[in-house]
PDB file of C-alpha atoms and ligand atoms in Angstrom:
ATOM      1  CA  UNK X  20     -22.800  -8.354 -11.507  1.00  0.00           C
ATOM      2  CA  UNK X  21     -23.262  -4.346 -12.189  1.00  0.00           C
ATOM      3  CA  UNK X  22     -21.251  -2.736 -14.352  1.00  0.00           C
ATOM      4  CA  UNK X  23     -18.406  -1.228 -10.977  1.00  0.00           C
ATOM      5  CA  UNK X  24     -18.258  -5.098 -10.008  1.00  0.00           C
ATOM      6  CA  UNK X  25     -17.443  -6.391 -13.586  1.00  0.00           C
ATOM      7  CA  UNK X  26     -15.164  -2.931 -13.745  1.00  0.00           C
ATOM      8  CA  UNK X  27     -13.204  -3.901 -10.656  1.00  0.00           C
ATOM      9  CA  UNK X  28     -12.546  -7.567 -11.824  1.00  0.00           C
ATOM     10  CA  UNK X  29     -11.048  -5.856 -15.201  1.00  0.00           C
ATOM     11  CA  UNK X  30      -8.945  -3.650 -13.231  1.00  0.00           C
ATOM     12  CA  UNK X  31      -7.996  -6.912 -10.814  1.00  0.00           C
ATOM     13  CA  UNK X  32      -7.050  -8.649 -13.699  1.00  0.00           C
ATOM     14  CA  UNK X  33      -4.744  -5.946 -14.987  1.00  0.00           C
ATOM     15  CA  UNK X  34      -2.894  -5.594 -11.950  1.00  0.00           C
ATOM     16  CA  UNK X  35      -2.899  -9.624 -11.423  1.00  0.00           C
ATOM     17  CA  UNK X  36      -1.498  -9.349 -15.525  1.00  0.00           C
ATOM     18  CA  UNK X  37       1.649  -6.210 -13.891  1.00  0.00           C
ATOM     19  CA  UNK X  38       2.293  -8.442 -10.277  1.00  0.00           C
ATOM     20  CA  UNK X  39       3.483 -11.800 -12.407  1.00  0.00           C
ATOM     21  CA  UNK X  40       5.659  -9.330 -14.506  1.00  0.00           C
ATOM     22  CA  UNK X  41       3.294 -10.141 -17.886  1.00  0.00           C
ATOM     23  CA  UNK X  42       3.955  -7.774 -20.919  1.00  0.00           C
ATOM     24  CA  UNK X  43       2.248  -5.160 -21.669  1.00  0.00           C
ATOM     25  CA  UNK X  44      -1.216  -5.107 -23.079  1.00  0.00           C
ATOM     26  CA  UNK X  45      -1.471  -3.820 -26.987  1.00  0.00           C
ATOM     27  CA  UNK X  46      -2.952  -0.200 -27.500  1.00  0.00           C
ATOM     28  CA  UNK X  47      -5.856  -2.200 -28.842  1.00  0.00           C
ATOM     29  CA  UNK X  48      -6.308  -4.089 -25.285  1.00  0.00           C
ATOM     30  CA  UNK X  49      -5.237   0.175 -23.396  1.00  0.00           C
ATOM     31  CA  UNK X  50      -8.431   1.254 -25.860  1.00  0.00           C
ATOM     32  CA  UNK X  51     -11.032  -0.600 -26.176  1.00  0.00           C
ATOM     33  CA  UNK X  52     -12.217  -0.237 -22.259  1.00  0.00           C
ATOM     34  CA  UNK X  53     -12.006   2.890 -22.626  1.00  0.00           C
ATOM     35  CA  UNK X  54     -15.068   3.200 -24.267  1.00  0.00           C
ATOM     36  CA  UNK X  55     -16.437  -0.421 -22.646  1.00  0.00           C
ATOM     37  CA  UNK X  56     -15.662  -0.003 -19.086  1.00  0.00           C
ATOM     38  CA  UNK X  57     -16.730   1.635 -16.744  1.00  0.00           C
ATOM     39  CA  UNK X  58     -14.575   4.380 -14.957  1.00  0.00           C
ATOM     40  CA  UNK X  59     -11.790   3.583 -17.348  1.00  0.00           C
ATOM     41  CA  UNK X  60     -11.676   6.897 -19.759  1.00  0.00           C
ATOM     42  CA  UNK X  61     -12.294   9.298 -16.662  1.00  0.00           C
ATOM     43  CA  UNK X  62      -9.211   7.134 -14.867  1.00  0.00           C
ATOM     44  CA  UNK X  63      -7.268   7.974 -17.480  1.00  0.00           C
ATOM     45  CA  UNK X  64      -7.288  11.451 -17.892  1.00  0.00           C
ATOM     46  CA  UNK X  65      -7.139  12.251 -13.926  1.00  0.00           C
ATOM     47  CA  UNK X  66      -3.754  10.064 -14.648  1.00  0.00           C
ATOM     48  CA  UNK X  67      -3.172  12.121 -17.120  1.00  0.00           C
ATOM     49  CA  UNK X  68      -3.697  15.586 -15.019  1.00  0.00           C
ATOM     50  CA  UNK X  69      -2.197  14.009 -12.181  1.00  0.00           C
ATOM     51  CA  UNK X  70      -4.952  14.574  -9.729  1.00  0.00           C
ATOM     52  CA  UNK X  71      -5.805  11.887  -7.367  1.00  0.00           C
ATOM     53  CA  UNK X  72      -7.076   8.365  -9.143  1.00  0.00           C
ATOM     54  CA  UNK X  73      -9.065   5.619  -6.742  1.00  0.00           C
ATOM     55  CA  UNK X  74      -8.423   2.270  -7.124  1.00  0.00           C
ATOM     56  CA  UNK X  75     -11.364  -0.218  -7.273  1.00  0.00           C
ATOM     57  CA  UNK X  76      -9.945  -3.194  -6.853  1.00  0.00           C
ATOM     58  CA  UNK X  77     -11.070  -5.412  -2.887  1.00  0.00           C
ATOM     59  CA  UNK X  78      -7.554  -5.280  -1.203  1.00  0.00           C
ATOM     60  CA  UNK X  79      -8.228  -1.278  -1.998  1.00  0.00           C
ATOM     61  CA  UNK X  80     -11.555  -1.818  -0.375  1.00  0.00           C
ATOM     62  CA  UNK X  81     -10.085  -3.098   2.542  1.00  0.00           C
ATOM     63  CA  UNK X  82      -7.880  -0.713   3.000  1.00  0.00           C
ATOM     64  CA  UNK X  83      -9.483   2.439   2.847  1.00  0.00           C
ATOM     65  CA  UNK X  84     -12.865   0.903   3.505  1.00  0.00           C
ATOM     66  CA  UNK X  85     -11.609  -0.949   7.002  1.00  0.00           C
ATOM     67  CA  UNK X  86      -8.391  -0.927   7.612  1.00  0.00           C
ATOM     68  CA  UNK X  87      -7.695   2.886   7.663  1.00  0.00           C
ATOM     69  CA  UNK X  88     -11.171   4.810   9.298  1.00  0.00           C
ATOM     70  CA  UNK X  89     -10.427   2.283  12.619  1.00  0.00           C
ATOM     71  CA  UNK X  90      -6.986   3.279  12.514  1.00  0.00           C
ATOM     72  CA  UNK X  91      -8.765   6.920  11.912  1.00  0.00           C
ATOM     73  CA  UNK X  92     -10.664   7.089  14.973  1.00  0.00           C
ATOM     74  CA  UNK X  93      -8.391   6.162  17.267  1.00  0.00           C
ATOM     75  CA  UNK X  94      -6.328   8.815  19.429  1.00  0.00           C
ATOM     76  CA  UNK X  95      -3.715   6.061  19.914  1.00  0.00           C
ATOM     77  CA  UNK X  96      -2.479   6.576  16.286  1.00  0.00           C
ATOM     78  CA  UNK X  97      -1.692  10.086  15.449  1.00  0.00           C
ATOM     79  CA  UNK X  98       1.662   9.858  14.592  1.00  0.00           C
ATOM     80  CA  UNK X  99       1.650   7.866  11.110  1.00  0.00           C
ATOM     81  CA  UNK X 100       3.776   7.269   8.117  1.00  0.00           C
ATOM     82  CA  UNK X 101       2.804   5.882   4.874  1.00  0.00           C
ATOM     83  CA  UNK X 102       5.300   3.939   3.108  1.00  0.00           C
ATOM     84  CA  UNK X 103       5.164   4.864  -1.206  1.00  0.00           C
ATOM     85  CA  UNK X 104       2.789   6.639  -3.114  1.00  0.00           C
ATOM     86  CA  UNK X 105       1.742   7.214  -6.324  1.00  0.00           C
ATOM     87  CA  UNK X 106      -2.146   8.904  -7.655  1.00  0.00           C
ATOM     88  CA  UNK X 107      -4.623   6.376  -5.908  1.00  0.00           C
ATOM     89  CA  UNK X 108      -3.139   7.710  -2.803  1.00  0.00           C
ATOM     90  CA  UNK X 109      -1.923  11.561  -3.399  1.00  0.00           C
ATOM     91  CA  UNK X 110      -5.696  11.601  -1.214  1.00  0.00           C
ATOM     92  CA  UNK X 111      -5.424   9.086   1.504  1.00  0.00           C
ATOM     93  CA  UNK X 112      -4.234  12.073   3.836  1.00  0.00           C
ATOM     94  CA  UNK X 113      -6.857  14.492   3.136  1.00  0.00           C
ATOM     95  CA  UNK X 114     -10.012  11.427   2.839  1.00  0.00           C
ATOM     96  CA  UNK X 115      -8.219   9.379   5.890  1.00  0.00           C
ATOM     97  CA  UNK X 116      -5.937  10.697   8.634  1.00  0.00           C
ATOM     98  CA  UNK X 117      -6.561  14.949   7.603  1.00  0.00           C
ATOM     99  CA  UNK X 118      -6.274  15.598  11.699  1.00  0.00           C
ATOM    100  CA  UNK X 119      -2.857  13.777  11.521  1.00  0.00           C
ATOM    101  CA  UNK X 120       0.757  14.104  11.739  1.00  0.00           C
ATOM    102  CA  UNK X 121       1.067  12.061   8.705  1.00  0.00           C
ATOM    103  CA  UNK X 122       3.564  11.405   6.673  1.00  0.00           C
ATOM    104  CA  UNK X 123       5.158   9.931   3.678  1.00  0.00           C
ATOM    105  CA  UNK X 124       8.495   8.422   2.099  1.00  0.00           C
ATOM    106  CA  UNK X 125       8.589   7.428  -1.201  1.00  0.00           C
ATOM    107  CA  UNK X 126      12.839   6.833  -2.618  1.00  0.00           C
ATOM    108  CA  UNK X 127      11.350   8.158  -6.833  1.00  0.00           C
ATOM    109  CA  UNK X 128      11.343  12.363  -6.497  1.00  0.00           C
ATOM    110  CA  UNK X 129       8.493  12.225  -9.742  1.00  0.00           C
ATOM    111  CA  UNK X 130       6.614  10.918  -7.782  1.00  0.00           C
ATOM    112  CA  UNK X 131       6.643  13.839  -4.603  1.00  0.00           C
ATOM    113  CA  UNK X 132       3.636  15.486  -6.258  1.00  0.00           C
ATOM    114  CA  UNK X 133       1.396  12.410  -5.144  1.00  0.00           C
ATOM    115  CA  UNK X 134       3.002  12.914  -1.731  1.00  0.00           C
ATOM    116  CA  UNK X 135       1.818  14.109   2.011  1.00  0.00           C
ATOM    117  CA  UNK X 136       2.224  17.987   2.511  1.00  0.00           C
ATOM    118  CA  UNK X 137       4.993  16.449   4.923  1.00  0.00           C
ATOM    119  CA  UNK X 138       7.265  14.777   2.568  1.00  0.00           C
ATOM    120  CA  UNK X 139      10.115  12.406   2.480  1.00  0.00           C
ATOM    121  CA  UNK X 140      12.641  10.856  -0.950  1.00  0.00           C
ATOM    122  CA  UNK X 141      14.205   8.740   1.103  1.00  0.00           C
ATOM    123  CA  UNK X 142      13.723   4.021   0.830  1.00  0.00           C
ATOM    124  CA  UNK X 143      12.560   3.159   3.787  1.00  0.00           C
ATOM    125  CA  UNK X 144      15.767   1.588   4.535  1.00  0.00           C
ATOM    126  CA  UNK X 145      17.129   4.818   5.050  1.00  0.00           C
ATOM    127  CA  UNK X 146      14.354   6.284   7.289  1.00  0.00           C
ATOM    128  CA  UNK X 147      16.662   6.197  10.248  1.00  0.00           C
ATOM    129  CA  UNK X 148      18.223   8.714   9.370  1.00  0.00           C
ATOM    130  CA  UNK X 149      15.288  10.738   8.813  1.00  0.00           C
ATOM    131  CA  UNK X 150      12.974  10.647  12.049  1.00  0.00           C
ATOM    132  CA  UNK X 151      13.671   9.942  15.651  1.00  0.00           C
ATOM    133  CA  UNK X 152      12.832   6.673  17.622  1.00  0.00           C
ATOM    134  CA  UNK X 153       9.677   5.980  18.671  1.00  0.00           C
ATOM    135  CA  UNK X 154       8.502   9.081  16.326  1.00  0.00           C
ATOM    136  CA  UNK X 155       5.628   7.086  14.518  1.00  0.00           C
ATOM    137  CA  UNK X 156       2.781   5.590  16.404  1.00  0.00           C
ATOM    138  CA  UNK X 157       1.673   3.747  12.725  1.00  0.00           C
ATOM    139  CA  UNK X 158       3.575   2.617   9.714  1.00  0.00           C
ATOM    140  CA  UNK X 159       1.254   1.594   6.663  1.00  0.00           C
ATOM    141  CA  UNK X 160       3.558  -0.659   4.197  1.00  0.00           C
ATOM    142  CA  UNK X 161       1.973  -1.146   0.957  1.00  0.00           C
ATOM    143  CA  UNK X 162       2.594  -2.357  -1.831  1.00  0.00           C
ATOM    144  CA  UNK X 163       6.384  -1.751  -1.286  1.00  0.00           C
ATOM    145  CA  UNK X 164       7.279  -5.795  -0.677  1.00  0.00           C
ATOM    146  CA  UNK X 165       7.721  -6.655  -3.871  1.00  0.00           C
ATOM    147  CA  UNK X 166       8.507  -3.272  -5.815  1.00  0.00           C
ATOM    148  CA  UNK X 167      11.306  -1.927  -5.161  1.00  0.00           C
ATOM    149  CA  UNK X 168      11.907  -3.599  -2.166  1.00  0.00           C
ATOM    150  CA  UNK X 169      13.464  -6.679  -3.113  1.00  0.00           C
ATOM    151  CA  UNK X 170      16.233  -7.658  -1.292  1.00  0.00           C
ATOM    152  CA  UNK X 171      16.851  -9.769   2.403  1.00  0.00           C
ATOM    153  CA  UNK X 172      19.318  -6.842   3.774  1.00  0.00           C
ATOM    154  CA  UNK X 173      17.312  -4.365   2.532  1.00  0.00           C
ATOM    155  CA  UNK X 174      14.469  -5.601   3.875  1.00  0.00           C
ATOM    156  CA  UNK X 175      15.440  -6.300   6.706  1.00  0.00           C
ATOM    157  CA  UNK X 176      17.280  -2.894   7.864  1.00  0.00           C
ATOM    158  CA  UNK X 177      13.650  -1.399   7.351  1.00  0.00           C
ATOM    159  CA  UNK X 178      12.057  -3.502   9.280  1.00  0.00           C
ATOM    160  CA  UNK X 179      14.362  -2.478  11.493  1.00  0.00           C
ATOM    161  CA  UNK X 180      14.036   0.926  11.765  1.00  0.00           C
ATOM    162  CA  UNK X 181      10.198   1.099  11.552  1.00  0.00           C
ATOM    163  CA  UNK X 182      10.811  -0.718  13.836  1.00  0.00           C
ATOM    164  CA  UNK X 183      13.769   1.804  15.973  1.00  0.00           C
ATOM    165  CA  UNK X 184      11.375   4.328  14.445  1.00  0.00           C
ATOM    166  CA  UNK X 185       7.655   2.910  16.333  1.00  0.00           C
ATOM    167  CA  UNK X 186       7.180   3.649  19.743  1.00  0.00           C
ATOM    168  CA  UNK X 187       6.237   0.339  22.146  1.00  0.00           C
ATOM    169  CA  UNK X 188       2.564  -0.788  21.047  1.00  0.00           C
ATOM    170  CA  UNK X 189       2.856   0.838  17.463  1.00  0.00           C
ATOM    171  CA  UNK X 190       1.721  -1.159  14.350  1.00  0.00           C
ATOM    172  CA  UNK X 191       3.225  -1.759  11.420  1.00  0.00           C
ATOM    173  CA  UNK X 192       0.907  -2.897   7.867  1.00  0.00           C
ATOM    174  CA  UNK X 193       2.317  -4.730   5.538  1.00  0.00           C
ATOM    175  CA  UNK X 194       0.605  -5.323   2.600  1.00  0.00           C
ATOM    176  CA  UNK X 195       1.958  -7.394  -0.425  1.00  0.00           C
ATOM    177  CA  UNK X 196       1.155  -9.181  -2.984  1.00  0.00           C
ATOM    178  CA  UNK X 197       1.285 -13.600  -2.199  1.00  0.00           C
ATOM    179  CA  UNK X 198       2.688 -14.465  -6.304  1.00  0.00           C
ATOM    180  CA  UNK X 199       6.054 -15.257  -6.514  1.00  0.00           C
ATOM    181  CA  UNK X 200       7.106 -12.415  -8.254  1.00  0.00           C
ATOM    182  CA  UNK X 201       5.980 -10.368  -6.001  1.00  0.00           C
ATOM    183  CA  UNK X 202       8.245 -12.308  -3.075  1.00  0.00           C
ATOM    184  CA  UNK X 203      11.269 -12.016  -3.196  1.00  0.00           C
ATOM    185  CA  UNK X 204      11.983 -14.118  -0.202  1.00  0.00           C
ATOM    186  CA  UNK X 205       9.645 -15.736   1.898  1.00  0.00           C
ATOM    187  CA  UNK X 206       8.409 -12.556   3.809  1.00  0.00           C
ATOM    188  CA  UNK X 207       9.033 -15.715   7.782  1.00  0.00           C
ATOM    189  CA  UNK X 208      12.647 -15.437   6.257  1.00  0.00           C
ATOM    190  CA  UNK X 209      11.658 -11.632   7.099  1.00  0.00           C
ATOM    191  CA  UNK X 210      14.659 -11.411  10.365  1.00  0.00           C
ATOM    192  CA  UNK X 211      13.100  -8.316  11.315  1.00  0.00           C
ATOM    193  CA  UNK X 212      10.111  -9.058  11.178  1.00  0.00           C
ATOM    194  CA  UNK X 213      10.151 -12.127  13.979  1.00  0.00           C
ATOM    195  CA  UNK X 214      10.998  -8.738  16.339  1.00  0.00           C
ATOM    196  CA  UNK X 215       7.610  -7.080  15.959  1.00  0.00           C
ATOM    197  CA  UNK X 216       4.513  -9.124  17.585  1.00  0.00           C
ATOM    198  CA  UNK X 217       1.265 -10.386  15.453  1.00  0.00           C
ATOM    199  CA  UNK X 218      -1.351  -8.515  16.099  1.00  0.00           C
ATOM    200  CA  UNK X 219      -5.129  -9.785  15.238  1.00  0.00           C
ATOM    201  CA  UNK X 220      -6.941  -6.617  14.073  1.00  0.00           C
ATOM    202  CA  UNK X 221     -10.650  -6.920  15.453  1.00  0.00           C
ATOM    203  CA  UNK X 222     -12.419  -5.947  11.790  1.00  0.00           C
ATOM    204  CA  UNK X 223     -10.844  -8.617  10.590  1.00  0.00           C
ATOM    205  CA  UNK X 224     -10.421 -10.922  13.592  1.00  0.00           C
ATOM    206  CA  UNK X 225      -6.923 -11.787  12.418  1.00  0.00           C
ATOM    207  CA  UNK X 226      -3.217 -10.463  12.349  1.00  0.00           C
ATOM    208  CA  UNK X 227      -3.414 -12.540   8.260  1.00  0.00           C
ATOM    209  CA  UNK X 228      -5.375 -11.353   6.691  1.00  0.00           C
ATOM    210  CA  UNK X 229      -6.295 -12.512   2.542  1.00  0.00           C
ATOM    211  CA  UNK X 230      -8.067 -10.439   0.166  1.00  0.00           C
ATOM    212  CA  UNK X 231      -9.860 -12.205  -1.797  1.00  0.00           C
ATOM    213  CA  UNK X 232      -8.131 -10.924  -5.217  1.00  0.00           C
ATOM    214  CA  UNK X 233      -6.041 -12.696  -8.519  1.00  0.00           C
ATOM    215  CA  UNK X 234      -2.679 -11.108  -6.694  1.00  0.00           C
ATOM    216  CA  UNK X 235      -3.759 -12.630  -3.239  1.00  0.00           C
ATOM    217  CA  UNK X 236      -2.907  -9.121  -1.664  1.00  0.00           C
ATOM    218  CA  UNK X 237      -2.116  -9.839   1.828  1.00  0.00           C
ATOM    219  CA  UNK X 238      -2.484  -7.073   4.883  1.00  0.00           C
ATOM    220  CA  UNK X 239      -0.622  -8.823   7.854  1.00  0.00           C
ATOM    221  CA  UNK X 240      -1.102  -6.427  11.058  1.00  0.00           C
ATOM    222  CA  UNK X 241       1.987  -6.693  13.434  1.00  0.00           C
ATOM    223  CA  UNK X 242       2.892  -4.624  17.548  1.00  0.00           C
ATOM    224  CA  UNK X 243       6.266  -3.172  18.330  1.00  0.00           C
TER     225      UNK X 243
HETATM  226  C1  SAM F   6       2.668  -0.649  -5.958  1.00  0.00           C
HETATM  227  S1  SAM F   6       4.809   1.099  -5.781  1.00  0.00           S
HETATM  228  C2  SAM F   6       2.777   0.739  -4.142  1.00  0.00           C
HETATM  229  C3  SAM F   6       2.500   1.773  -3.665  1.00  0.00           C
HETATM  230  C4  SAM F   6       1.530   2.509  -2.586  1.00  0.00           C
HETATM  231  N1  SAM F   6       2.174   2.433  -1.156  1.00  0.00           N
HETATM  232  C5  SAM F   6       0.097   1.192  -1.868  1.00  0.00           C
HETATM  233  O1  SAM F   6      -0.136   1.161  -1.435  1.00  0.00           O
HETATM  234  O2  SAM F   6      -0.508   1.006  -3.349  1.00  0.00           O
HETATM  235  C6  SAM F   6       4.687   0.737  -4.479  1.00  0.00           C
HETATM  236  C7  SAM F   6       6.196   2.272  -5.049  1.00  0.00           C
HETATM  237  O3  SAM F   6       7.089   1.905  -3.961  1.00  0.00           O
HETATM  238  C8  SAM F   6       7.592   2.566  -3.594  1.00  0.00           C
HETATM  239  N2  SAM F   6       9.090   2.140  -3.281  1.00  0.00           N
HETATM  240  C9  SAM F   6      10.275   1.137  -3.999  1.00  0.00           C
HETATM  241  N3  SAM F   6      10.872   0.565  -3.235  1.00  0.00           N
HETATM  242  C10 SAM F   6      11.244   1.070  -1.610  1.00  0.00           C
HETATM  243  C11 SAM F   6      11.689   0.995  -0.873  1.00  0.00           C
HETATM  244  N4  SAM F   6      13.276   0.590  -1.150  1.00  0.00           N
HETATM  245  N5  SAM F   6      11.737   2.206   0.273  1.00  0.00           N
HETATM  246  C12 SAM F   6      10.388   2.456  -0.409  1.00  0.00           C
HETATM  247  N6  SAM F   6       9.356   2.338  -1.419  1.00  0.00           N
HETATM  248  C13 SAM F   6      10.123   1.525  -2.339  1.00  0.00           C
HETATM  249  C14 SAM F   6       8.416   2.196  -5.815  1.00  0.00           C
HETATM  250  O4  SAM F   6       8.764   3.654  -5.951  1.00  0.00           O
HETATM  251  C15 SAM F   6       6.407   2.733  -5.422  1.00  0.00           C
HETATM  252  O5  SAM F   6       6.601   3.930  -5.516  1.00  0.00           O
END
């Protein structure tokens, strides 16, 4: 295993601790990787400076190297909404959707700096107030369910409005962590998702793809 792979496992282990709600690590546990882990010090510095800080994990690799490129080159997907943003997503417009009508939506106003040029400060369940019916070709809601989008009625409202704002045939990519702490309700219990068809995403050969990560990050592909 090379240095980069070792670093990936270490990052995934930290994401897992966060995903299961483990207490934050001690100061020492944060300091040691500064000297031992490939890329850690530069990531800490970039984060501090508010610079784009890519996350070296397997689920990001699938999202950024398999999913985004496939949609990025398809001319049927021009109007794109990305839900929830942070330092590790702030370069997504520039790197993957530069020629698109790319929007972000995020309820936390402090994170606006990581949003796209076209950004809305609102929760997803209020997107209908900001966007017209049938407007988007693609909505990417990754890592939001269980990380703030938690209650059944909230989830139902959110995916109902995504459905309204997607054009006929438009896609919803729903990324979630299949661990108890981040599945506050069963995904199967979110009634509004039943309004969509399941889409078999050709590069992964399935509509539901479980990544090889300790936090069981899963991508579901839906079509209106
Ligand atoms: C774990 S981060 C995921 C960020 C990004 N989407 C990604 O791919 O990693 C969760 C983000 O979802 C946002 N969020 C929480 N509740 C939300 C809601 N109801 N609607 C939209 N975003 C929400 C949080 O503020 C936070 O920035």
